[in-house]
Short mmCIF file of C-alpha atoms and ligand atoms in Angstrom, two decimals:
data_model
loop_
_atom_site.label_atom_id
_atom_site.label_comp_id
_atom_site.label_asym_id
_atom_site.label_seq_id
_atom_site.Cartn_x
_atom_site.Cartn_y
_atom_site.Cartn_z
CA UNK A 1 6.25 -27.17 20.94
CA UNK A 2 2.98 -29.07 22.07
CA UNK A 3 0.37 -28.90 19.36
CA UNK A 4 -2.77 -27.42 20.46
CA UNK A 5 -5.43 -29.92 21.70
CA UNK A 6 -8.18 -30.89 19.37
CA UNK A 7 -11.48 -28.80 19.64
CA UNK A 8 -13.20 -31.70 18.57
CA UNK A 9 -13.65 -35.22 17.59
CA UNK A 10 -15.15 -36.04 14.01
CA UNK A 11 -16.05 -40.04 15.38
CA UNK A 12 -18.05 -38.72 18.22
CA UNK A 13 -19.82 -36.36 15.95
CA UNK A 14 -19.00 -33.22 18.03
CA UNK A 15 -18.83 -30.35 15.75
CA UNK A 16 -15.13 -29.09 15.25
CA UNK A 17 -15.08 -25.56 16.59
CA UNK A 18 -13.48 -23.46 12.97
CA UNK A 19 -10.03 -21.91 13.30
CA UNK A 20 -10.26 -17.84 11.94
CA UNK A 21 -8.01 -15.66 10.92
CA UNK A 22 -5.98 -13.32 13.22
CA UNK A 23 -7.76 -10.25 14.07
CA UNK A 24 -7.36 -7.29 12.02
CA UNK A 25 -6.07 -9.82 9.11
CA UNK A 26 -8.16 -9.98 6.18
CA UNK A 27 -8.91 -12.76 3.32
CA UNK A 28 -8.83 -11.46 0.04
CA UNK A 29 -10.99 -12.90 -3.04
CA UNK A 30 -10.96 -12.24 -6.55
CA UNK A 31 -14.02 -9.75 -6.19
CA UNK A 32 -11.58 -7.34 -4.28
CA UNK A 33 -8.34 -8.46 -5.72
CA UNK A 34 -9.13 -7.39 -9.36
CA UNK A 35 -9.01 -3.71 -8.25
CA UNK A 36 -5.94 -4.60 -5.91
CA UNK A 37 -4.13 -5.90 -9.13
CA UNK A 38 -5.21 -2.84 -11.15
CA UNK A 39 -3.45 -0.67 -8.25
CA UNK A 40 -0.63 -2.54 -7.99
CA UNK A 41 -0.01 -2.50 -12.04
CA UNK A 42 -0.64 1.24 -11.95
CA UNK A 43 1.63 1.66 -9.02
CA UNK A 44 4.86 -0.41 -10.67
CA UNK A 45 3.94 1.44 -14.50
CA UNK A 46 4.24 4.91 -12.76
CA UNK A 47 7.45 4.27 -10.64
CA UNK A 48 9.11 2.73 -13.70
CA UNK A 49 8.21 5.18 -15.85
CA UNK A 50 9.62 7.86 -13.37
CA UNK A 51 12.71 5.67 -13.00
CA UNK A 52 12.61 3.83 -10.18
CA UNK A 53 13.79 0.22 -9.95
CA UNK A 54 11.36 -2.26 -7.73
CA UNK A 55 13.00 -3.91 -4.21
CA UNK A 56 12.18 -6.61 -1.76
CA UNK A 57 13.12 -6.81 1.41
CA UNK A 58 12.00 -9.68 4.16
CA UNK A 59 8.81 -9.68 6.07
CA UNK A 60 10.37 -10.65 9.12
CA UNK A 61 13.57 -8.29 10.37
CA UNK A 62 15.16 -8.31 13.65
CA UNK A 63 13.08 -5.87 16.00
CA UNK A 64 16.45 -3.74 16.72
CA UNK A 65 16.09 -2.33 13.50
CA UNK A 66 13.43 -0.70 13.89
CA UNK A 67 14.20 0.23 17.36
CA UNK A 68 16.81 2.16 15.56
CA UNK A 69 15.13 3.05 12.28
CA UNK A 70 11.73 4.08 13.67
CA UNK A 71 12.47 5.16 17.47
CA UNK A 72 11.78 3.67 20.61
CA UNK A 73 9.22 6.90 21.25
CA UNK A 74 7.10 5.95 18.40
CA UNK A 75 3.52 4.15 18.55
CA UNK A 76 4.96 1.72 15.83
CA UNK A 77 7.71 0.32 18.21
CA UNK A 78 6.49 1.29 21.60
CA UNK A 79 2.91 -0.33 21.16
CA UNK A 80 2.40 -2.12 17.73
CA UNK A 81 5.25 -4.12 16.53
CA UNK A 82 4.31 -8.26 16.55
CA UNK A 83 7.47 -9.39 18.48
CA UNK A 84 8.61 -12.97 18.87
CA UNK A 85 12.20 -14.51 19.57
CA UNK A 86 14.45 -16.34 17.19
CA UNK A 87 14.35 -20.05 17.63
CA UNK A 88 18.30 -20.37 16.79
CA UNK A 89 20.08 -20.74 20.20
CA UNK A 90 23.38 -19.82 19.16
CA UNK A 91 22.19 -16.32 18.27
CA UNK A 92 18.80 -15.77 20.29
CA UNK A 93 17.22 -12.26 19.06
CA UNK A 94 14.30 -10.35 18.75
CA UNK A 95 12.67 -10.83 15.50
CA UNK A 96 9.64 -9.10 14.23
CA UNK A 97 6.85 -8.79 11.37
CA UNK A 98 7.83 -5.19 9.64
CA UNK A 99 5.75 -2.79 10.64
CA UNK A 100 6.93 -0.20 8.00
CA UNK A 101 9.46 -0.71 4.85
CA UNK A 102 11.83 2.31 5.06
CA UNK A 103 14.17 0.92 7.40
CA UNK A 104 14.29 -2.28 5.74
CA UNK A 105 15.28 -0.92 2.38
CA UNK A 106 17.74 1.15 4.14
CA UNK A 107 19.46 -1.83 5.82
CA UNK A 108 19.41 -3.59 2.74
CA UNK A 109 21.33 -0.96 0.73
CA UNK A 110 23.90 -0.89 3.58
CA UNK A 111 24.33 -4.37 3.97
CA UNK A 112 24.45 -5.11 0.54
CA UNK A 113 27.16 -2.58 -0.56
CA UNK A 114 24.86 0.08 -2.44
CA UNK A 115 25.42 3.11 0.17
CA UNK A 116 28.63 4.09 -1.44
CA UNK A 117 30.18 7.43 -1.80
CA UNK A 118 28.27 9.19 -4.70
CA UNK A 119 25.39 6.43 -4.79
CA UNK A 120 22.33 7.09 -5.99
CA UNK A 121 19.49 4.72 -5.63
CA UNK A 122 15.58 5.25 -6.60
CA UNK A 123 13.44 2.32 -5.46
CA UNK A 124 10.10 1.12 -5.07
CA UNK A 125 8.17 -1.27 -2.91
CA UNK A 126 4.70 -2.79 -2.80
CA UNK A 127 4.05 -5.09 0.18
CA UNK A 128 2.12 -6.17 3.07
CA UNK A 129 2.85 -4.39 7.02
CA UNK A 130 2.16 -5.68 10.44
CA UNK A 131 1.62 -3.56 13.23
CA UNK A 132 -0.89 -4.60 16.48
CA UNK A 133 -3.32 -1.61 16.23
CA UNK A 134 -7.24 -1.66 17.10
CA UNK A 135 -8.60 -2.90 14.35
CA UNK A 136 -11.37 -0.57 12.01
CA UNK A 137 -11.99 0.88 8.41
CA UNK A 138 -8.58 1.43 7.17
CA UNK A 139 -6.73 0.05 9.80
CA UNK A 140 -5.91 -3.33 10.23
CA UNK A 141 -2.96 -5.29 11.70
CA UNK A 142 -1.82 -7.02 8.17
CA UNK A 143 -2.14 -3.92 5.97
CA UNK A 144 -0.08 -3.30 2.32
CA UNK A 145 1.88 -0.30 1.31
CA UNK A 146 3.10 0.96 -1.71
CA UNK A 147 6.42 3.15 -1.26
CA UNK A 148 9.52 4.73 -2.68
CA UNK A 149 12.98 5.72 -1.06
CA UNK A 150 15.17 8.14 -3.43
CA UNK A 151 18.61 7.71 -1.76
CA UNK A 152 21.44 9.97 -2.10
CA UNK A 153 20.10 13.13 -3.50
CA UNK A 154 19.70 15.84 -1.09
CA UNK A 155 18.44 18.29 -3.46
CA UNK A 156 15.01 19.73 -3.40
CA UNK A 157 14.39 18.79 -6.71
CA UNK A 158 14.59 14.54 -5.30
CA UNK A 159 11.67 16.08 -3.07
CA UNK A 160 9.74 17.21 -5.59
CA UNK A 161 10.31 13.99 -8.03
CA UNK A 162 9.09 11.93 -5.32
CA UNK A 163 5.64 13.97 -4.44
CA UNK A 164 5.35 13.82 -8.00
CA UNK A 165 5.30 10.21 -8.61
CA UNK A 166 2.78 9.91 -5.69
CA UNK A 167 0.79 12.71 -7.67
CA UNK A 168 0.75 10.64 -10.59
CA UNK A 169 0.08 7.40 -8.97
CA UNK A 170 -3.14 9.16 -7.48
CA UNK A 171 -4.17 10.45 -11.21
CA UNK A 172 -3.57 7.72 -12.82
CA UNK A 173 -6.03 5.77 -10.78
CA UNK A 174 -8.38 8.09 -10.95
CA UNK A 175 -8.20 9.38 -7.36
CA UNK A 176 -9.02 13.45 -7.26
CA UNK A 177 -10.56 14.40 -3.89
CA UNK A 178 -6.84 14.08 -1.97
CA UNK A 179 -5.08 17.20 -0.84
CA UNK A 180 -1.40 17.52 -0.47
CA UNK A 181 -0.23 19.19 3.39
CA UNK A 182 3.40 20.19 3.28
CA UNK A 183 5.48 21.19 5.75
CA UNK A 184 9.26 21.51 6.96
CA UNK A 185 10.44 20.32 9.95
CA UNK A 186 13.71 21.64 9.74
CA UNK A 187 17.34 19.98 10.72
CA UNK A 188 18.12 17.57 13.42
CA UNK A 189 20.27 21.18 14.10
CA UNK A 190 16.95 23.16 14.27
CA UNK A 191 15.42 20.75 16.49
CA UNK A 192 16.26 21.28 20.23
CA UNK A 193 15.95 24.95 20.14
CA UNK A 194 12.23 24.17 18.52
CA UNK A 195 11.75 21.57 21.28
CA UNK A 196 12.18 23.90 24.02
CA UNK A 197 9.79 26.46 22.46
CA UNK A 198 7.29 23.90 22.02
CA UNK A 199 7.86 22.80 25.94
CA UNK A 200 7.85 26.05 26.82
CA UNK A 201 3.93 26.67 25.28
CA UNK A 202 2.64 23.07 26.13
CA UNK A 203 3.61 22.95 29.50
CA UNK A 204 1.25 25.01 31.23
CA UNK A 205 -1.41 23.22 29.27
CA UNK A 206 -0.04 19.84 30.61
CA UNK A 207 -3.45 19.46 32.64
CA UNK A 208 -5.87 19.59 29.62
CA UNK A 209 -3.75 17.21 27.15
CA UNK A 210 -4.71 13.69 26.45
CA UNK A 211 -2.95 11.17 28.68
CA UNK A 212 -0.78 9.94 25.19
CA UNK A 213 -0.29 13.57 24.90
CA UNK A 214 1.13 13.93 28.42
CA UNK A 215 3.35 11.13 28.11
CA UNK A 216 4.78 12.60 24.65
CA UNK A 217 5.70 15.86 26.66
CA UNK A 218 8.68 13.65 27.85
CA UNK A 219 9.49 11.31 25.19
CA UNK A 220 8.56 12.83 22.22
CA UNK A 221 7.00 16.23 22.25
CA UNK A 222 6.42 17.16 18.18
CA UNK A 223 4.50 14.15 17.94
CA UNK A 224 1.40 16.24 20.49
CA UNK A 225 1.26 18.15 17.03
CA UNK A 226 0.13 15.18 15.36
CA UNK A 227 -2.44 14.37 17.92
CA UNK A 228 -6.11 13.00 16.33
CA UNK A 229 -7.94 14.38 19.45
CA UNK A 230 -9.60 17.64 19.24
CA UNK A 231 -8.95 19.30 22.54
CA UNK A 232 -5.29 18.50 22.01
CA UNK A 233 -5.38 20.01 18.29
CA UNK A 234 -7.14 23.48 19.64
CA UNK A 235 -4.18 23.73 21.90
CA UNK A 236 -1.70 23.11 19.39
CA UNK A 237 -3.21 25.74 16.83
CA UNK A 238 -1.57 28.24 18.99
CA UNK A 239 1.69 26.50 19.65
CA UNK A 240 5.04 27.42 18.31
CA UNK A 241 5.41 25.76 14.71
CA UNK A 242 8.83 23.70 13.37
CA UNK A 243 8.00 26.07 10.12
CA UNK A 244 9.19 29.35 12.75
CA UNK A 245 12.69 27.81 13.26
CA UNK A 246 14.18 26.92 10.16
CA UNK A 247 17.83 27.71 9.38
CA UNK A 248 18.24 29.39 6.31
CA UNK A 249 19.10 26.72 4.57
CA UNK A 250 16.44 24.35 5.84
CA UNK A 251 14.03 27.43 4.53
CA UNK A 252 15.70 27.49 1.30
CA UNK A 253 15.48 24.18 0.47
CA UNK A 254 11.69 24.46 1.54
CA UNK A 255 11.04 27.25 -0.67
CA UNK A 256 12.80 25.38 -3.72
CA UNK A 257 10.50 22.28 -2.94
CA UNK A 258 7.31 24.38 -3.18
CA UNK A 259 8.58 26.15 -6.44
CA UNK A 260 9.44 22.74 -7.77
CA UNK A 261 5.61 21.85 -7.08
CA UNK A 262 4.25 24.79 -8.81
CA UNK A 263 6.15 24.39 -11.46
CA UNK A 264 4.71 20.93 -12.24
CA UNK A 265 1.56 22.55 -11.54
CA UNK A 266 0.94 20.30 -8.29
CA UNK A 267 -1.09 22.15 -6.01
CA UNK A 268 -0.41 21.71 -2.04
CA UNK A 269 -0.93 23.76 1.14
CA UNK A 270 1.25 24.31 3.83
CA UNK A 271 0.20 22.53 6.93
CA UNK A 272 2.23 23.84 9.57
CA UNK A 273 1.08 21.22 12.07
CA UNK A 274 2.31 18.36 10.01
CA UNK A 275 5.12 16.41 11.46
CA UNK A 276 5.73 12.64 11.04
CA UNK A 277 5.66 10.36 13.75
CA UNK A 278 8.84 8.77 13.25
CA UNK A 279 12.24 10.35 14.46
CA UNK A 280 14.40 10.10 11.46
CA UNK A 281 12.62 12.68 9.45
CA UNK A 282 14.16 16.15 8.37
CA UNK A 283 12.94 19.06 6.40
CA UNK A 284 10.13 18.27 3.99
CA UNK A 285 7.06 16.18 5.57
CA UNK A 286 3.99 15.48 3.19
CA UNK A 287 0.72 13.55 3.52
CA UNK A 288 -1.89 13.16 0.85
CA UNK A 289 -5.21 13.43 2.96
CA UNK A 290 -8.60 12.39 0.99
CA UNK A 291 -11.72 14.47 1.39
CA UNK A 292 -14.23 11.94 1.79
CA UNK A 293 -14.47 11.34 5.75
CA UNK A 294 -12.57 8.30 6.99
CA UNK A 295 -11.27 10.19 9.72
CA UNK A 296 -8.38 9.47 11.63
CA UNK A 297 -8.09 7.38 8.48
CA UNK A 298 -8.22 9.67 6.13
CA UNK A 299 -4.38 9.95 4.89
CA UNK A 300 -3.38 7.76 2.11
CA UNK A 301 0.15 8.91 1.72
CA UNK A 302 2.79 9.87 3.95
CA UNK A 303 6.16 10.60 3.57
CA UNK A 304 9.39 13.13 3.49
CA UNK A 305 12.99 13.59 3.81
CA UNK A 306 14.92 11.42 6.25
CA UNK A 307 18.55 12.72 6.14
CA UNK A 308 19.53 10.91 9.36
CA UNK A 309 18.18 7.22 8.90
CA UNK A 310 20.94 5.89 7.02
CA UNK A 311 23.54 7.07 9.77
CA UNK A 312 21.22 5.88 12.27
CA UNK A 313 21.42 2.32 10.72
CA UNK A 314 25.26 2.32 10.35
CA UNK A 315 25.91 3.68 6.96
CA UNK A 316 27.76 6.76 5.61
CA UNK A 317 25.98 9.75 6.17
CA UNK A 318 23.45 9.91 3.10
CA UNK A 319 20.32 12.03 2.60
CA UNK A 320 17.16 10.40 1.46
CA UNK A 321 13.49 11.07 0.87
CA UNK A 322 10.52 9.01 0.10
CA UNK A 323 6.95 7.77 1.26
CA UNK A 324 4.59 4.76 2.15
CA UNK A 325 1.05 4.77 0.85
CA UNK A 326 -1.54 2.60 2.37
CA UNK A 327 -2.96 0.12 -0.16
CA UNK A 328 -6.22 -0.35 1.56
CA UNK A 329 -6.85 3.13 2.39
CA UNK A 330 -6.70 3.61 -1.46
CA UNK A 331 -9.12 0.98 -2.31
CA UNK A 332 -11.86 2.49 0.09
CA UNK A 333 -11.04 5.94 -1.69
CA UNK A 334 -11.21 3.88 -4.81
CA UNK A 335 -14.40 2.11 -3.71
CA UNK A 336 -16.24 5.20 -2.85
CA UNK A 337 -15.34 6.85 -6.17
CA UNK A 338 -16.96 4.36 -8.18
CA UNK A 339 -13.00 3.21 -9.17
CA UNK A 340 -13.75 -0.51 -8.62
CA UNK A 341 -12.65 -2.80 -11.31
CA UNK A 342 -14.76 -5.68 -11.53
CA UNK A 343 -13.59 -9.18 -12.16
CA UNK A 344 -12.35 -9.98 -15.78
CA UNK A 345 -14.97 -11.92 -17.48
CA UNK A 346 -14.34 -14.43 -19.88
CA UNK A 347 -14.52 -12.91 -23.52
CA UNK A 348 -15.70 -16.40 -24.74
CA UNK A 349 -17.72 -19.67 -23.07
CA UNK A 350 -17.66 -22.67 -25.35
CA UNK A 351 -20.77 -24.97 -24.76
CA UNK A 352 -20.63 -28.14 -25.48
CA UNK A 353 -23.65 -29.84 -26.91
CA UNK A 354 -22.61 -33.95 -26.40
CA UNK A 355 -19.72 -35.69 -25.72
CA UNK A 356 -18.00 -34.75 -29.05
CA UNK A 357 -18.99 -31.50 -28.41
CA UNK A 358 -17.42 -31.43 -25.11
CA UNK A 359 -14.09 -32.78 -26.08
CA UNK A 360 -13.59 -30.44 -28.90
CA UNK A 361 -14.40 -27.69 -26.61
CA UNK A 362 -11.82 -28.73 -23.88
CA UNK A 363 -9.28 -28.74 -27.26
CA UNK A 364 -10.23 -25.08 -28.26
CA UNK A 365 -10.27 -23.83 -24.60
CA UNK A 366 -6.85 -24.87 -24.39
CA UNK A 367 -5.57 -23.51 -27.60
CA UNK A 368 -7.05 -19.85 -27.00
CA UNK A 369 -5.91 -19.84 -23.55
CA UNK A 370 -2.52 -20.60 -24.71
CA UNK A 371 -2.94 -17.57 -26.73
CA UNK A 372 -4.23 -15.46 -23.75
CA UNK A 373 -7.64 -15.18 -24.29
CA UNK A 374 -10.12 -15.67 -21.18
CA UNK A 375 -12.37 -18.89 -22.04
CA UNK A 376 -14.75 -20.40 -19.62
CA UNK A 377 -15.21 -24.34 -20.13
CA UNK A 378 -17.81 -26.89 -18.74
CA UNK A 379 -15.89 -29.52 -17.18
CA UNK A 380 -18.84 -31.77 -15.90
CA UNK A 381 -20.82 -32.44 -19.18
CA UNK A 382 -23.62 -30.48 -18.19
CA UNK A 383 -26.81 -29.70 -19.85
CA UNK A 384 -26.57 -26.93 -23.02
CA UNK A 385 -28.97 -25.08 -20.82
CA UNK A 386 -26.97 -24.89 -17.79
CA UNK A 387 -23.85 -23.92 -19.46
CA UNK A 388 -25.97 -21.44 -21.01
CA UNK A 389 -26.80 -20.31 -17.41
CA UNK A 390 -23.21 -20.50 -16.44
CA UNK A 391 -21.80 -18.25 -19.19
CA UNK A 392 -24.61 -15.40 -18.57
CA UNK A 393 -23.77 -15.57 -14.68
CA UNK A 394 -20.05 -15.20 -15.40
CA UNK A 395 -20.50 -12.19 -17.50
CA UNK A 396 -19.08 -13.71 -21.00
CA UNK A 397 -18.84 -11.48 -24.06
CA UNK A 398 -19.73 -14.48 -26.59
CA UNK A 399 -20.96 -18.05 -26.55
CA UNK A 400 -20.81 -20.99 -29.13
CA UNK A 401 -22.51 -24.33 -28.56
CA UNK A 402 -19.96 -26.96 -30.28
CA UNK A 403 -21.85 -30.69 -31.08
CA UNK A 404 -21.08 -33.39 -33.48
CA UNK A 405 -23.12 -31.35 -36.16
CA UNK A 406 -20.92 -28.47 -35.91
CA UNK A 407 -17.92 -30.38 -35.81
CA UNK A 408 -19.32 -31.97 -39.02
CA UNK A 409 -19.90 -28.36 -40.60
CA UNK A 410 -16.64 -27.23 -39.53
CA UNK A 411 -18.38 -23.79 -38.44
CA UNK A 412 -20.46 -22.54 -35.00
CA UNK A 413 -22.52 -20.18 -34.30
CA UNK A 414 -20.78 -17.43 -32.18
CA UNK A 415 -23.41 -15.53 -30.41
CA UNK A 416 -22.82 -11.74 -28.82
CA UNK A 417 -24.16 -11.85 -25.58
CA UNK A 418 -24.99 -8.50 -25.24
CA UNK A 419 -26.11 -7.47 -28.76
CA UNK A 420 -28.33 -11.16 -29.29
CA UNK A 421 -26.51 -11.24 -32.41
CA UNK A 422 -25.53 -14.18 -34.23
CA UNK A 423 -22.09 -14.97 -36.37
CA UNK A 424 -21.20 -17.84 -38.24
CA UNK A 425 -17.70 -18.64 -37.87
CA UNK A 426 -15.06 -21.35 -38.45
CA UNK A 427 -14.60 -24.31 -36.08
CA UNK A 428 -10.78 -23.41 -35.74
CA UNK A 429 -9.29 -21.42 -32.47
CA UNK A 430 -7.49 -19.18 -34.63
CA UNK A 431 -11.18 -18.11 -36.39
CA UNK A 432 -12.85 -18.01 -32.72
CA UNK A 433 -9.81 -15.73 -31.49
CA UNK A 434 -9.84 -13.10 -34.07
CA UNK A 435 -14.37 -13.18 -33.78
CA UNK A 436 -14.13 -12.62 -29.73
CA UNK A 437 -11.17 -10.04 -30.19
CA UNK A 438 -13.03 -8.47 -32.47
CA UNK A 439 -10.49 -8.45 -35.33
P1 ATP B 501 -1.73 6.35 10.89
O1 ATP B 501 -1.59 8.10 11.65
O2 ATP B 501 -2.88 6.57 10.08
O3 ATP B 501 -1.62 6.08 11.94
P2 ATP B 501 0.90 6.71 9.98
O4 ATP B 501 1.04 7.96 10.97
O5 ATP B 501 0.82 5.43 11.53
O6 ATP B 501 -0.53 6.79 10.28
P3 ATP B 501 2.74 5.64 8.15
O7 ATP B 501 3.56 5.19 9.17
O8 ATP B 501 3.29 7.17 7.74
O9 ATP B 501 1.24 6.22 9.37
O10 ATP B 501 2.42 4.80 7.06
C1 ATP B 501 1.82 5.80 6.05
C2 ATP B 501 0.43 5.07 5.16
O11 ATP B 501 0.33 3.92 5.24
C3 ATP B 501 -0.59 5.62 5.85
O12 ATP B 501 -0.83 7.24 5.59
C4 ATP B 501 -1.62 4.50 5.52
O13 ATP B 501 -2.31 5.29 4.50
C5 ATP B 501 -1.14 3.66 6.07
N1 ATP B 501 -1.24 2.47 7.23
C6 ATP B 501 -0.79 2.94 8.31
N2 ATP B 501 -1.04 1.92 9.53
C7 ATP B 501 -1.96 1.01 8.75
C8 ATP B 501 -3.16 0.46 9.09
N3 ATP B 501 -2.87 0.22 10.37
N4 ATP B 501 -3.73 -0.12 8.26
C9 ATP B 501 -4.09 0.57 7.01
N5 ATP B 501 -3.15 1.30 7.07
C10 ATP B 501 -2.12 1.93 7.33
MG1 MG B 502 -0.50 4.89 13.06
#
């Protein structure tokens, strides 16, 4: 492949045009990532406490995986995938950046022989996903999802456990203003009867629907219930609902899920208009929706049961239930609620007063950092005053000025920056660690 032309010339003095990140894809720095890490750590802790194991699948998959696993009629596959050809001349294939993780996780389980008779798996993931959507707050082209899949369990208790894990993640993060919306879309066998009733209701309204919904009348009419357009929503308010078409089995399952949630004290509201955009969903569907005004970006977690997916991808019939949550959306809610985490401030800044002091500071900092303490030290031999300013700006909890006289004396004055108090401490890594940790 030819490289693009050089867009500037350093020698001629013409400024180089800067290269920018692709639209809708964000650079992240420590001031934001401190909260990200807190979220990721919490998510991992909660999933591990619930007995889930982590899974990581490739970011690049064959496009065909999502055509089969998500469905051609969906926005994700129809409009939003980043697709590119495989360079392998012997096996030309279309590859893509994964737009979601469920299909990849199920593919990995089938491919690695994990879907055998009587196999039960509880897995979680955290990672980037890609969709070519119009970027806006809470909607990006590279975004991140946390999620889980419980595979092999058809019982309503599995749905309850999955929903409970989402609830625990939110409460552990301190996110309170999110409502659990719950419904059932029944089994695949209930769907034709329901679709027929829905079409019979919607067809007379066709002229008033949005263009997208008119198209869905032919491709995926259930998705019209999911439309974000006010006009569509008004029409759908009186449409027949999937809940009215459940088989006895699907109804009993739904009742058991509700009872299970009630037993755990997890509040929910039945939302009959809830459907998922993905074709493989059956029975339980749920969304956790923020009440903080992110508009159509307010769904932070969405999931449900997908008993049809494993066979769709070539595995033996295996029930499954799971969800995916938007990391960026959870972070927006956390920021709105004042739950952001500040970057780690150094526990101690060691300040060199002269050349011998700078050397000693470097040695002590090395030993203390080795021991896990966050220590800041000057790398440029700057003045004590400049180093003090640095300590202030970095928010160091303690400072200690080390020069030849401290080295000779074998002790140093440790200053508590907030209290302004000073304590004399032996000039050793152990003594400084003990004092800076407050033990
Ligand atoms: P939406 O209706 O908001 O487009 P979706 O139905 O496409 O969502 P899912 O495929 O179910 O979303 O993904 C689960 C979660 O991932 C969403 O609830 C949301 O929190 C997050 N998410 C989806 N798309 C994006 C995106 N482009 N940018 C950021 N987060 C996203
Ligand atoms: Mg979407």
